[in-house]
Amino acid sequence: MADEQDLQEIEELQAILREDSSNFQARRRLAMVLLDKGFNEESLKQFQFLISIFPQDASLYYNKGIVHEKMRDSQKAEQAYLKAIELSPNDTDFYYNLGLVYIDMREYDKAIEQFKIVLETDVDDSNSYFNLGLCYVKKEQPDIAKICFMKAVQLNNNDIFAHFHLGYIYRNEGKIQEAIAEYKKVIEQSPNYSWAYFNLGSIAYSQGEYNQALGYLQQTLQYNPRDIEAYKIIAKILSKFERYDEALMMMQAALQEITDNGDLYYVTAQILKNKQMWADYKKCMELAMQNYETLSKTPKEVSIEMEQTMPK
């Protein structure tokens, strides 16, 4: 968002251009300020005008590509970056941004090609290694992805996203302690990263460490009160120990945050069944069926279960 000082600078630059439309230095500055402050359409107009005057200026196409990215127009961003590369083939920033566009377009092989070009020039670019890792994850090649993420954190140990993805890969490999270590590194650097807490809680739950799981999952909800899976696992743990009142309170809190989730209504219904609160049980099962798009079971399965469970 633009603050008062930014708006004042924009007005001053516009006034300069009203006096002298050929002041291209002022127009470039205006285009950049508009881009930085999110006035994308206005910024694009300025860059297009400048390109009409300076058609061989690669940086103008590069910044035009950034505007198109912000406007969610990947194809036009691709065209702009390709033109920038054509005019200035040695600028690695152009290849890097083109790689990001190809990730958005799900053209992962093309993205990999761009990041590898960057690394030919800058062998220590941790961001390119991270994005290579993402591409290989999408291509379902976790072994190569892991190598890329490991290189990313070797070059930049503060890359929490690379640590997070490493944790995910290690867990899938069955290397639980390594996964836990990576998620803890994420939390050390970003104490409010809810997904890291959730994954630690999920691991603890799968290992039968229920108190530890509750702690991590409660922290998950502290930073993301709309984490549906965290609510569901907490309810399962509390119900396992017949702490039904606490479980019900947890699910009521969940439904205050998220009122249209079939799974949440279904889990709540199971708690109510254990408390033999049949009217409320029936109501929650019906709401679960109404919200079938977010229900893990089919409405027919829920209907049959309700019919078999309700006391005659």
PDB file of C-alpha atoms in Angstrom:
ATOM      1  CA  MET A   1       0.000   0.000   0.000  1.00  0.00           C
ATOM      2  CA  ALA A   2       1.177   3.488  -0.841  1.00  0.00           C
ATOM      3  CA  ASP A   3       1.666   5.867   2.066  1.00  0.00           C
ATOM      4  CA  GLU A   4       1.259   9.643   1.973  1.00  0.00           C
ATOM      5  CA  GLN A   5       4.907  10.182   1.051  1.00  0.00           C
ATOM      6  CA  ASP A   6       4.647   7.753  -1.877  1.00  0.00           C
ATOM      7  CA  LEU A   7       1.490   9.402  -3.154  1.00  0.00           C
ATOM      8  CA  GLN A   8       3.174  12.786  -2.924  1.00  0.00           C
ATOM      9  CA  GLU A   9       6.103  11.518  -5.022  1.00  0.00           C
ATOM     10  CA  ILE A  10       3.699  10.099  -7.618  1.00  0.00           C
ATOM     11  CA  GLU A  11       1.861  13.431  -7.829  1.00  0.00           C
ATOM     12  CA  GLU A  12       5.152  15.315  -8.164  1.00  0.00           C
ATOM     13  CA  LEU A  13       6.358  13.046 -10.972  1.00  0.00           C
ATOM     14  CA  GLN A  14       3.021  13.338 -12.766  1.00  0.00           C
ATOM     15  CA  ALA A  15       3.253  17.132 -12.492  1.00  0.00           C
ATOM     16  CA  ILE A  16       6.756  17.048 -14.001  1.00  0.00           C
ATOM     17  CA  LEU A  17       5.477  14.991 -16.932  1.00  0.00           C
ATOM     18  CA  ARG A  18       2.569  17.346 -17.514  1.00  0.00           C
ATOM     19  CA  GLU A  19       5.135  20.106 -17.907  1.00  0.00           C
ATOM     20  CA  ASP A  20       7.545  18.007 -19.970  1.00  0.00           C
ATOM     21  CA  SER A  21       6.299  14.689 -21.337  1.00  0.00           C
ATOM     22  CA  SER A  22       9.767  13.965 -22.753  1.00  0.00           C
ATOM     23  CA  ASN A  23      11.368  13.813 -19.308  1.00  0.00           C
ATOM     24  CA  PHE A  24      12.059  10.099 -19.568  1.00  0.00           C
ATOM     25  CA  GLN A  25      14.022   9.954 -16.339  1.00  0.00           C
ATOM     26  CA  ALA A  26      10.937  11.142 -14.437  1.00  0.00           C
ATOM     27  CA  ARG A  27       8.742   8.709 -16.390  1.00  0.00           C
ATOM     28  CA  ARG A  28      11.026   5.783 -15.522  1.00  0.00           C
ATOM     29  CA  ARG A  29      10.926   6.758 -11.882  1.00  0.00           C
ATOM     30  CA  LEU A  30       7.140   7.078 -12.001  1.00  0.00           C
ATOM     31  CA  ALA A  31       6.809   3.641 -13.604  1.00  0.00           C
ATOM     32  CA  MET A  32       8.965   2.074 -10.878  1.00  0.00           C
ATOM     33  CA  VAL A  33       7.154   3.797  -7.997  1.00  0.00           C
ATOM     34  CA  LEU A  34       3.788   2.755  -9.421  1.00  0.00           C
ATOM     35  CA  LEU A  35       5.086  -0.813  -9.764  1.00  0.00           C
ATOM     36  CA  ASP A  36       6.469  -0.874  -6.230  1.00  0.00           C
ATOM     37  CA  LYS A  37       3.225   0.434  -4.724  1.00  0.00           C
ATOM     38  CA  GLY A  38       0.899  -1.904  -6.581  1.00  0.00           C
ATOM     39  CA  PHE A  39      -0.573   0.466  -9.169  1.00  0.00           C
ATOM     40  CA  ASN A  40      -0.062  -2.203 -11.792  1.00  0.00           C
ATOM     41  CA  GLU A  41      -2.188  -0.958 -14.668  1.00  0.00           C
ATOM     42  CA  GLU A  42      -0.794   2.571 -14.415  1.00  0.00           C
ATOM     43  CA  SER A  43       2.748   1.217 -14.173  1.00  0.00           C
ATOM     44  CA  LEU A  44       2.221  -0.985 -17.239  1.00  0.00           C
ATOM     45  CA  LYS A  45       1.085   2.015 -19.294  1.00  0.00           C
ATOM     46  CA  GLN A  46       4.271   3.871 -18.394  1.00  0.00           C
ATOM     47  CA  PHE A  47       6.534   0.932 -19.289  1.00  0.00           C
ATOM     48  CA  GLN A  48       4.729   0.391 -22.587  1.00  0.00           C
ATOM     49  CA  PHE A  49       5.186   4.051 -23.460  1.00  0.00           C
ATOM     50  CA  LEU A  50       8.883   3.916 -22.573  1.00  0.00           C
ATOM     51  CA  ILE A  51       9.342   0.748 -24.661  1.00  0.00           C
ATOM     52  CA  SER A  52       7.855   2.560 -27.648  1.00  0.00           C
ATOM     53  CA  ILE A  53      10.632   5.151 -27.240  1.00  0.00           C
ATOM     54  CA  PHE A  54      13.439   2.781 -26.172  1.00  0.00           C
ATOM     55  CA  PRO A  55      12.635  -0.553 -27.862  1.00  0.00           C
ATOM     56  CA  GLN A  56      16.151  -1.939 -27.225  1.00  0.00           C
ATOM     57  CA  ASP A  57      16.136  -1.356 -23.465  1.00  0.00           C
ATOM     58  CA  ALA A  58      16.082  -4.821 -21.877  1.00  0.00           C
ATOM     59  CA  SER A  59      15.366  -3.505 -18.378  1.00  0.00           C
ATOM     60  CA  LEU A  60      12.059  -2.050 -19.550  1.00  0.00           C
ATOM     61  CA  TYR A  61      10.891  -5.438 -20.800  1.00  0.00           C
ATOM     62  CA  TYR A  62      12.097  -7.010 -17.543  1.00  0.00           C
ATOM     63  CA  ASN A  63      10.051  -4.609 -15.432  1.00  0.00           C
ATOM     64  CA  LYS A  64       7.103  -5.018 -17.785  1.00  0.00           C
ATOM     65  CA  GLY A  65       7.350  -8.747 -17.090  1.00  0.00           C
ATOM     66  CA  ILE A  66       7.218  -8.089 -13.349  1.00  0.00           C
ATOM     67  CA  VAL A  67       4.043  -6.059 -13.805  1.00  0.00           C
ATOM     68  CA  HIS A  68       2.428  -8.866 -15.804  1.00  0.00           C
ATOM     69  CA  GLU A  69       3.397 -11.341 -13.072  1.00  0.00           C
ATOM     70  CA  LYS A  70       1.710  -9.157 -10.469  1.00  0.00           C
ATOM     71  CA  MET A  71      -1.343  -9.010 -12.723  1.00  0.00           C
ATOM     72  CA  ARG A  72      -1.372 -12.834 -12.926  1.00  0.00           C
ATOM     73  CA  ASP A  73      -0.758 -12.839 -16.676  1.00  0.00           C
ATOM     74  CA  SER A  74       1.958 -15.467 -16.990  1.00  0.00           C
ATOM     75  CA  GLN A  75       1.955 -15.633 -20.786  1.00  0.00           C
ATOM     76  CA  LYS A  76       2.600 -11.923 -21.210  1.00  0.00           C
ATOM     77  CA  ALA A  77       5.222 -12.043 -18.462  1.00  0.00           C
ATOM     78  CA  GLU A  78       6.940 -14.887 -20.326  1.00  0.00           C
ATOM     79  CA  GLN A  79       6.957 -12.855 -23.547  1.00  0.00           C
ATOM     80  CA  ALA A  80       8.420  -9.820 -21.780  1.00  0.00           C
ATOM     81  CA  TYR A  81      11.208 -11.813 -20.093  1.00  0.00           C
ATOM     82  CA  LEU A  82      12.072 -13.614 -23.338  1.00  0.00           C
ATOM     83  CA  LYS A  83      12.425 -10.241 -25.052  1.00  0.00           C
ATOM     84  CA  ALA A  84      14.618  -8.978 -22.214  1.00  0.00           C
ATOM     85  CA  ILE A  85      16.827 -12.073 -22.599  1.00  0.00           C
ATOM     86  CA  GLU A  86      17.008 -11.572 -26.354  1.00  0.00           C
ATOM     87  CA  LEU A  87      18.265  -8.016 -25.821  1.00  0.00           C
ATOM     88  CA  SER A  88      20.571  -8.809 -22.864  1.00  0.00           C
ATOM     89  CA  PRO A  89      21.375 -12.547 -22.725  1.00  0.00           C
ATOM     90  CA  ASN A  90      23.900 -12.230 -19.885  1.00  0.00           C
ATOM     91  CA  ASP A  91      21.546 -10.887 -17.205  1.00  0.00           C
ATOM     92  CA  THR A  92      20.728 -13.777 -14.859  1.00  0.00           C
ATOM     93  CA  ASP A  93      17.812 -11.913 -13.250  1.00  0.00           C
ATOM     94  CA  PHE A  94      15.889 -12.281 -16.487  1.00  0.00           C
ATOM     95  CA  TYR A  95      16.339 -16.072 -16.545  1.00  0.00           C
ATOM     96  CA  TYR A  96      15.471 -16.360 -12.854  1.00  0.00           C
ATOM     97  CA  ASN A  97      12.181 -14.497 -13.210  1.00  0.00           C
ATOM     98  CA  LEU A  98      11.347 -16.465 -16.343  1.00  0.00           C
ATOM     99  CA  GLY A  99      11.882 -19.639 -14.324  1.00  0.00           C
ATOM    100  CA  LEU A 100       9.372 -18.440 -11.721  1.00  0.00           C
ATOM    101  CA  VAL A 101       6.848 -17.760 -14.474  1.00  0.00           C
ATOM    102  CA  TYR A 102       7.304 -21.274 -15.834  1.00  0.00           C
ATOM    103  CA  ILE A 103       6.644 -22.662 -12.337  1.00  0.00           C
ATOM    104  CA  ASP A 104       3.366 -20.721 -12.296  1.00  0.00           C
ATOM    105  CA  MET A 105       2.592 -22.143 -15.736  1.00  0.00           C
ATOM    106  CA  ARG A 106       3.509 -25.659 -14.519  1.00  0.00           C
ATOM    107  CA  GLU A 107       6.140 -25.866 -17.233  1.00  0.00           C
ATOM    108  CA  TYR A 108       8.628 -27.442 -14.859  1.00  0.00           C
ATOM    109  CA  ASP A 109      11.173 -28.633 -17.416  1.00  0.00           C
ATOM    110  CA  LYS A 110      11.376 -25.131 -18.871  1.00  0.00           C
ATOM    111  CA  ALA A 111      11.717 -23.688 -15.369  1.00  0.00           C
ATOM    112  CA  ILE A 112      14.561 -26.083 -14.557  1.00  0.00           C
ATOM    113  CA  GLU A 113      16.370 -24.971 -17.691  1.00  0.00           C
ATOM    114  CA  GLN A 114      16.208 -21.313 -16.599  1.00  0.00           C
ATOM    115  CA  PHE A 115      17.466 -21.919 -13.053  1.00  0.00           C
ATOM    116  CA  LYS A 116      20.331 -24.032 -14.370  1.00  0.00           C
ATOM    117  CA  ILE A 117      21.354 -21.141 -16.625  1.00  0.00           C
ATOM    118  CA  VAL A 118      21.433 -18.876 -13.556  1.00  0.00           C
ATOM    119  CA  LEU A 119      23.601 -21.380 -11.683  1.00  0.00           C
ATOM    120  CA  GLU A 120      26.080 -21.553 -14.566  1.00  0.00           C
ATOM    121  CA  THR A 121      26.875 -17.920 -13.787  1.00  0.00           C
ATOM    122  CA  ASP A 122      26.193 -17.824 -10.051  1.00  0.00           C
ATOM    123  CA  VAL A 123      26.982 -21.211  -8.501  1.00  0.00           C
ATOM    124  CA  ASP A 124      26.001 -19.938  -5.047  1.00  0.00           C
ATOM    125  CA  ASP A 125      22.476 -18.788  -5.851  1.00  0.00           C
ATOM    126  CA  SER A 126      20.533 -20.543  -3.095  1.00  0.00           C
ATOM    127  CA  ASN A 127      17.184 -19.322  -4.447  1.00  0.00           C
ATOM    128  CA  SER A 128      17.749 -21.107  -7.743  1.00  0.00           C
ATOM    129  CA  TYR A 129      18.559 -24.328  -5.907  1.00  0.00           C
ATOM    130  CA  PHE A 130      15.362 -23.955  -3.872  1.00  0.00           C
ATOM    131  CA  ASN A 131      13.255 -23.419  -6.975  1.00  0.00           C
ATOM    132  CA  LEU A 132      14.921 -26.351  -8.693  1.00  0.00           C
ATOM    133  CA  GLY A 133      13.887 -28.410  -5.672  1.00  0.00           C
ATOM    134  CA  LEU A 134      10.290 -27.249  -6.075  1.00  0.00           C
ATOM    135  CA  CYS A 135      10.314 -28.241  -9.728  1.00  0.00           C
ATOM    136  CA  TYR A 136      11.604 -31.716  -8.966  1.00  0.00           C
ATOM    137  CA  VAL A 137       8.975 -32.112  -6.226  1.00  0.00           C
ATOM    138  CA  LYS A 138       6.312 -31.294  -8.814  1.00  0.00           C
ATOM    139  CA  LYS A 139       7.920 -33.785 -11.209  1.00  0.00           C
ATOM    140  CA  GLU A 140       7.747 -36.416  -8.430  1.00  0.00           C
ATOM    141  CA  GLN A 141      11.512 -36.794  -8.283  1.00  0.00           C
ATOM    142  CA  PRO A 142      12.109 -36.387  -4.517  1.00  0.00           C
ATOM    143  CA  ASP A 143      15.688 -37.710  -4.590  1.00  0.00           C
ATOM    144  CA  ILE A 144      16.811 -34.887  -6.885  1.00  0.00           C
ATOM    145  CA  ALA A 145      14.622 -32.390  -5.026  1.00  0.00           C
ATOM    146  CA  LYS A 146      16.309 -33.337  -1.745  1.00  0.00           C
ATOM    147  CA  ILE A 147      19.760 -32.677  -3.205  1.00  0.00           C
ATOM    148  CA  CYS A 148      18.603 -29.235  -4.369  1.00  0.00           C
ATOM    149  CA  PHE A 149      17.047 -28.320  -1.006  1.00  0.00           C
ATOM    150  CA  MET A 150      20.151 -29.519   0.833  1.00  0.00           C
ATOM    151  CA  LYS A 151      22.289 -27.298  -1.388  1.00  0.00           C
ATOM    152  CA  ALA A 152      19.916 -24.386  -0.750  1.00  0.00           C
ATOM    153  CA  VAL A 153      20.243 -24.651   3.048  1.00  0.00           C
ATOM    154  CA  GLN A 154      23.996 -25.211   2.751  1.00  0.00           C
ATOM    155  CA  LEU A 155      24.216 -21.835   1.017  1.00  0.00           C
ATOM    156  CA  ASN A 156      21.510 -20.181   3.115  1.00  0.00           C
ATOM    157  CA  ASN A 157      20.712 -21.907   6.399  1.00  0.00           C
ATOM    158  CA  ASN A 158      17.937 -19.348   7.000  1.00  0.00           C
ATOM    159  CA  ASP A 159      15.846 -20.671   4.114  1.00  0.00           C
ATOM    160  CA  ILE A 160      12.895 -21.933   6.154  1.00  0.00           C
ATOM    161  CA  PHE A 161      11.022 -23.151   3.095  1.00  0.00           C
ATOM    162  CA  ALA A 162      13.908 -25.367   2.011  1.00  0.00           C
ATOM    163  CA  HIS A 163      14.106 -26.788   5.560  1.00  0.00           C
ATOM    164  CA  PHE A 164      10.345 -27.374   5.502  1.00  0.00           C
ATOM    165  CA  HIS A 165      10.464 -29.268   2.211  1.00  0.00           C
ATOM    166  CA  LEU A 166      13.420 -31.303   3.428  1.00  0.00           C
ATOM    167  CA  GLY A 167      11.376 -32.268   6.476  1.00  0.00           C
ATOM    168  CA  TYR A 168       8.547 -33.433   4.225  1.00  0.00           C
ATOM    169  CA  ILE A 169      10.884 -35.530   2.072  1.00  0.00           C
ATOM    170  CA  TYR A 170      12.621 -37.071   5.088  1.00  0.00           C
ATOM    171  CA  ARG A 171       9.266 -38.013   6.604  1.00  0.00           C
ATOM    172  CA  ASN A 172       8.192 -39.716   3.397  1.00  0.00           C
ATOM    173  CA  GLU A 173      11.477 -41.608   3.438  1.00  0.00           C
ATOM    174  CA  GLY A 174      10.765 -42.799   6.973  1.00  0.00           C
ATOM    175  CA  LYS A 175      13.621 -40.727   8.391  1.00  0.00           C
ATOM    176  CA  ILE A 176      11.518 -39.342  11.213  1.00  0.00           C
ATOM    177  CA  GLN A 177      14.282 -37.859  13.381  1.00  0.00           C
ATOM    178  CA  GLU A 178      15.740 -36.026  10.385  1.00  0.00           C
ATOM    179  CA  ALA A 179      12.277 -34.695   9.542  1.00  0.00           C
ATOM    180  CA  ILE A 180      11.733 -33.504  13.121  1.00  0.00           C
ATOM    181  CA  ALA A 181      15.115 -31.744  13.073  1.00  0.00           C
ATOM    182  CA  GLU A 182      14.200 -29.865   9.889  1.00  0.00           C
ATOM    183  CA  TYR A 183      10.804 -28.754  11.198  1.00  0.00           C
ATOM    184  CA  LYS A 184      12.432 -27.546  14.419  1.00  0.00           C
ATOM    185  CA  LYS A 185      14.895 -25.492  12.365  1.00  0.00           C
ATOM    186  CA  VAL A 186      11.912 -23.855  10.689  1.00  0.00           C
ATOM    187  CA  ILE A 187      10.398 -22.946  14.058  1.00  0.00           C
ATOM    188  CA  GLU A 188      13.710 -21.632  15.396  1.00  0.00           C
ATOM    189  CA  GLN A 189      13.804 -19.117  12.562  1.00  0.00           C
ATOM    190  CA  SER A 190      10.080 -18.539  12.152  1.00  0.00           C
ATOM    191  CA  PRO A 191       8.270 -19.199  15.472  1.00  0.00           C
ATOM    192  CA  ASN A 192       4.832 -18.524  13.945  1.00  0.00           C
ATOM    193  CA  TYR A 193       5.103 -20.994  11.044  1.00  0.00           C
ATOM    194  CA  SER A 194       1.971 -23.025  11.715  1.00  0.00           C
ATOM    195  CA  TRP A 195       2.625 -25.794   9.193  1.00  0.00           C
ATOM    196  CA  ALA A 196       5.864 -26.752  10.939  1.00  0.00           C
ATOM    197  CA  TYR A 197       3.995 -27.129  14.243  1.00  0.00           C
ATOM    198  CA  PHE A 198       1.301 -29.155  12.488  1.00  0.00           C
ATOM    199  CA  ASN A 199       3.812 -31.554  10.968  1.00  0.00           C
ATOM    200  CA  LEU A 200       5.558 -32.010  14.317  1.00  0.00           C
ATOM    201  CA  GLY A 201       2.179 -32.643  15.917  1.00  0.00           C
ATOM    202  CA  SER A 202       1.205 -35.092  13.204  1.00  0.00           C
ATOM    203  CA  ILE A 203       4.467 -37.004  13.647  1.00  0.00           C
ATOM    204  CA  ALA A 204       4.031 -37.109  17.423  1.00  0.00           C
ATOM    205  CA  TYR A 205       0.453 -38.366  16.992  1.00  0.00           C
ATOM    206  CA  SER A 206       1.563 -41.133  14.619  1.00  0.00           C
ATOM    207  CA  GLN A 207       4.162 -42.213  17.185  1.00  0.00           C
ATOM    208  CA  GLY A 208       1.660 -42.297  20.056  1.00  0.00           C
ATOM    209  CA  GLU A 209       3.178 -39.243  21.772  1.00  0.00           C
ATOM    210  CA  TYR A 210      -0.247 -37.764  22.425  1.00  0.00           C
ATOM    211  CA  ASN A 211       0.605 -35.037  24.957  1.00  0.00           C
ATOM    212  CA  GLN A 212       3.407 -33.791  22.748  1.00  0.00           C
ATOM    213  CA  ALA A 213       1.085 -33.903  19.747  1.00  0.00           C
ATOM    214  CA  LEU A 214      -1.533 -31.842  21.593  1.00  0.00           C
ATOM    215  CA  GLY A 215       1.068 -29.210  22.420  1.00  0.00           C
ATOM    216  CA  TYR A 216       2.229 -28.838  18.826  1.00  0.00           C
ATOM    217  CA  LEU A 217      -1.297 -28.879  17.406  1.00  0.00           C
ATOM    218  CA  GLN A 218      -2.488 -26.241  19.861  1.00  0.00           C
ATOM    219  CA  GLN A 219       0.412 -24.070  18.727  1.00  0.00           C
ATOM    220  CA  THR A 220      -0.676 -24.739  15.147  1.00  0.00           C
ATOM    221  CA  LEU A 221      -4.092 -23.303  15.920  1.00  0.00           C
ATOM    222  CA  GLN A 222      -2.565 -20.360  17.755  1.00  0.00           C
ATOM    223  CA  TYR A 223      -0.984 -19.238  14.485  1.00  0.00           C
ATOM    224  CA  ASN A 224      -3.607 -20.621  12.107  1.00  0.00           C
ATOM    225  CA  PRO A 225      -7.030 -20.976  13.735  1.00  0.00           C
ATOM    226  CA  ARG A 226      -8.452 -22.337  10.453  1.00  0.00           C
ATOM    227  CA  ASP A 227      -6.296 -25.468  10.268  1.00  0.00           C
ATOM    228  CA  ILE A 228      -8.981 -28.131   9.839  1.00  0.00           C
ATOM    229  CA  GLU A 229      -6.651 -31.122  10.144  1.00  0.00           C
ATOM    230  CA  ALA A 230      -5.256 -29.844  13.454  1.00  0.00           C
ATOM    231  CA  TYR A 231      -8.772 -29.673  14.920  1.00  0.00           C
ATOM    232  CA  LYS A 232      -9.535 -33.185  13.702  1.00  0.00           C
ATOM    233  CA  ILE A 233      -6.420 -34.750  15.226  1.00  0.00           C
ATOM    234  CA  ILE A 234      -6.899 -32.932  18.547  1.00  0.00           C
ATOM    235  CA  ALA A 235     -10.488 -34.209  18.683  1.00  0.00           C
ATOM    236  CA  LYS A 236      -9.278 -37.758  18.027  1.00  0.00           C
ATOM    237  CA  ILE A 237      -6.709 -37.553  20.822  1.00  0.00           C
ATOM    238  CA  LEU A 238      -9.124 -36.098  23.363  1.00  0.00           C
ATOM    239  CA  SER A 239     -11.790 -38.637  22.443  1.00  0.00           C
ATOM    240  CA  LYS A 240      -9.289 -41.483  22.757  1.00  0.00           C
ATOM    241  CA  PHE A 241      -8.944 -40.580  26.435  1.00  0.00           C
ATOM    242  CA  GLU A 242     -12.690 -39.963  26.803  1.00  0.00           C
ATOM    243  CA  ARG A 243     -12.162 -36.244  27.295  1.00  0.00           C
ATOM    244  CA  TYR A 244     -15.356 -35.638  25.361  1.00  0.00           C
ATOM    245  CA  ASP A 245     -16.278 -32.280  26.879  1.00  0.00           C
ATOM    246  CA  GLU A 246     -12.883 -30.832  25.905  1.00  0.00           C
ATOM    247  CA  ALA A 247     -13.143 -32.390  22.456  1.00  0.00           C
ATOM    248  CA  LEU A 248     -16.601 -30.900  21.970  1.00  0.00           C
ATOM    249  CA  MET A 249     -15.414 -27.453  23.042  1.00  0.00           C
ATOM    250  CA  MET A 250     -12.552 -27.730  20.558  1.00  0.00           C
ATOM    251  CA  MET A 251     -14.885 -28.630  17.704  1.00  0.00           C
ATOM    252  CA  GLN A 252     -17.308 -25.870  18.617  1.00  0.00           C
ATOM    253  CA  ALA A 253     -14.412 -23.437  18.373  1.00  0.00           C
ATOM    254  CA  ALA A 254     -13.520 -24.954  15.006  1.00  0.00           C
ATOM    255  CA  LEU A 255     -17.057 -24.508  13.700  1.00  0.00           C
ATOM    256  CA  GLN A 256     -17.083 -20.887  14.812  1.00  0.00           C
ATOM    257  CA  GLU A 257     -14.020 -20.342  12.608  1.00  0.00           C
ATOM    258  CA  ILE A 258     -15.125 -22.576   9.726  1.00  0.00           C
ATOM    259  CA  THR A 259     -18.879 -22.950   9.400  1.00  0.00           C
ATOM    260  CA  ASP A 260     -19.102 -24.894   6.138  1.00  0.00           C
ATOM    261  CA  ASN A 261     -16.811 -27.907   6.510  1.00  0.00           C
ATOM    262  CA  GLY A 262     -18.390 -31.348   6.298  1.00  0.00           C
ATOM    263  CA  ASP A 263     -15.532 -33.157   8.042  1.00  0.00           C
ATOM    264  CA  LEU A 264     -15.741 -30.845  11.058  1.00  0.00           C
ATOM    265  CA  TYR A 265     -19.457 -31.510  11.428  1.00  0.00           C
ATOM    266  CA  TYR A 266     -18.845 -35.248  11.070  1.00  0.00           C
ATOM    267  CA  VAL A 267     -16.112 -35.310  13.734  1.00  0.00           C
ATOM    268  CA  THR A 268     -18.313 -33.236  16.045  1.00  0.00           C
ATOM    269  CA  ALA A 269     -21.115 -35.741  15.508  1.00  0.00           C
ATOM    270  CA  GLN A 270     -18.858 -38.600  16.630  1.00  0.00           C
ATOM    271  CA  ILE A 271     -18.140 -36.796  19.898  1.00  0.00           C
ATOM    272  CA  LEU A 272     -21.838 -36.134  20.414  1.00  0.00           C
ATOM    273  CA  LYS A 273     -22.524 -39.825  19.779  1.00  0.00           C
ATOM    274  CA  ASN A 274     -20.129 -40.724  22.597  1.00  0.00           C
ATOM    275  CA  LYS A 275     -21.953 -38.258  24.848  1.00  0.00           C
ATOM    276  CA  GLN A 276     -25.288 -39.746  23.694  1.00  0.00           C
ATOM    277  CA  MET A 277     -26.538 -36.306  22.684  1.00  0.00           C
ATOM    278  CA  TRP A 278     -28.682 -37.751  19.933  1.00  0.00           C
ATOM    279  CA  ALA A 279     -30.541 -34.680  18.711  1.00  0.00           C
ATOM    280  CA  ASP A 280     -27.318 -32.718  18.320  1.00  0.00           C
ATOM    281  CA  TYR A 281     -25.650 -35.783  16.786  1.00  0.00           C
ATOM    282  CA  LYS A 282     -28.351 -36.012  14.130  1.00  0.00           C
ATOM    283  CA  LYS A 283     -28.148 -32.301  13.390  1.00  0.00           C
ATOM    284  CA  CYS A 284     -24.356 -32.434  12.902  1.00  0.00           C
ATOM    285  CA  MET A 285     -24.578 -35.501  10.666  1.00  0.00           C
ATOM    286  CA  GLU A 286     -27.160 -33.716   8.529  1.00  0.00           C
ATOM    287  CA  LEU A 287     -24.934 -30.634   8.316  1.00  0.00           C
ATOM    288  CA  ALA A 288     -22.026 -32.882   7.354  1.00  0.00           C
ATOM    289  CA  MET A 289     -24.080 -34.240   4.447  1.00  0.00           C
ATOM    290  CA  GLN A 290     -25.145 -30.738   3.418  1.00  0.00           C
ATOM    291  CA  ASN A 291     -21.464 -29.763   3.192  1.00  0.00           C
ATOM    292  CA  TYR A 292     -20.580 -32.835   1.137  1.00  0.00           C
ATOM    293  CA  GLU A 293     -17.913 -31.038  -0.919  1.00  0.00           C
ATOM    294  CA  THR A 294     -15.657 -30.943   2.177  1.00  0.00           C
ATOM    295  CA  LEU A 295     -16.708 -34.330   3.540  1.00  0.00           C
ATOM    296  CA  SER A 296     -14.269 -37.254   3.367  1.00  0.00           C
ATOM    297  CA  LYS A 297     -17.149 -39.760   3.325  1.00  0.00           C
ATOM    298  CA  THR A 298     -19.991 -39.839   0.824  1.00  0.00           C
ATOM    299  CA  PRO A 299     -23.356 -38.465   1.995  1.00  0.00           C
ATOM    300  CA  LYS A 300     -24.809 -41.944   1.454  1.00  0.00           C
ATOM    301  CA  GLU A 301     -22.253 -43.484   3.839  1.00  0.00           C
ATOM    302  CA  VAL A 302     -23.031 -40.847   6.457  1.00  0.00           C
ATOM    303  CA  SER A 303     -26.775 -41.380   6.041  1.00  0.00           C
ATOM    304  CA  ILE A 304     -26.443 -45.148   6.498  1.00  0.00           C
ATOM    305  CA  GLU A 305     -24.195 -44.662   9.534  1.00  0.00           C
ATOM    306  CA  MET A 306     -26.662 -42.247  11.113  1.00  0.00           C
ATOM    307  CA  GLU A 307     -29.573 -44.637  10.508  1.00  0.00           C
ATOM    308  CA  GLN A 308     -27.661 -47.512  12.093  1.00  0.00           C
ATOM    309  CA  THR A 309     -26.455 -45.437  15.054  1.00  0.00           C
ATOM    310  CA  MET A 310     -29.516 -43.492  16.127  1.00  0.00           C
ATOM    311  CA  PRO A 311     -31.439 -45.219  18.958  1.00  0.00           C
ATOM    312  CA  LYS A 312     -34.773 -46.640  17.873  1.00  0.00           C
TER     313      LYS A 312
END
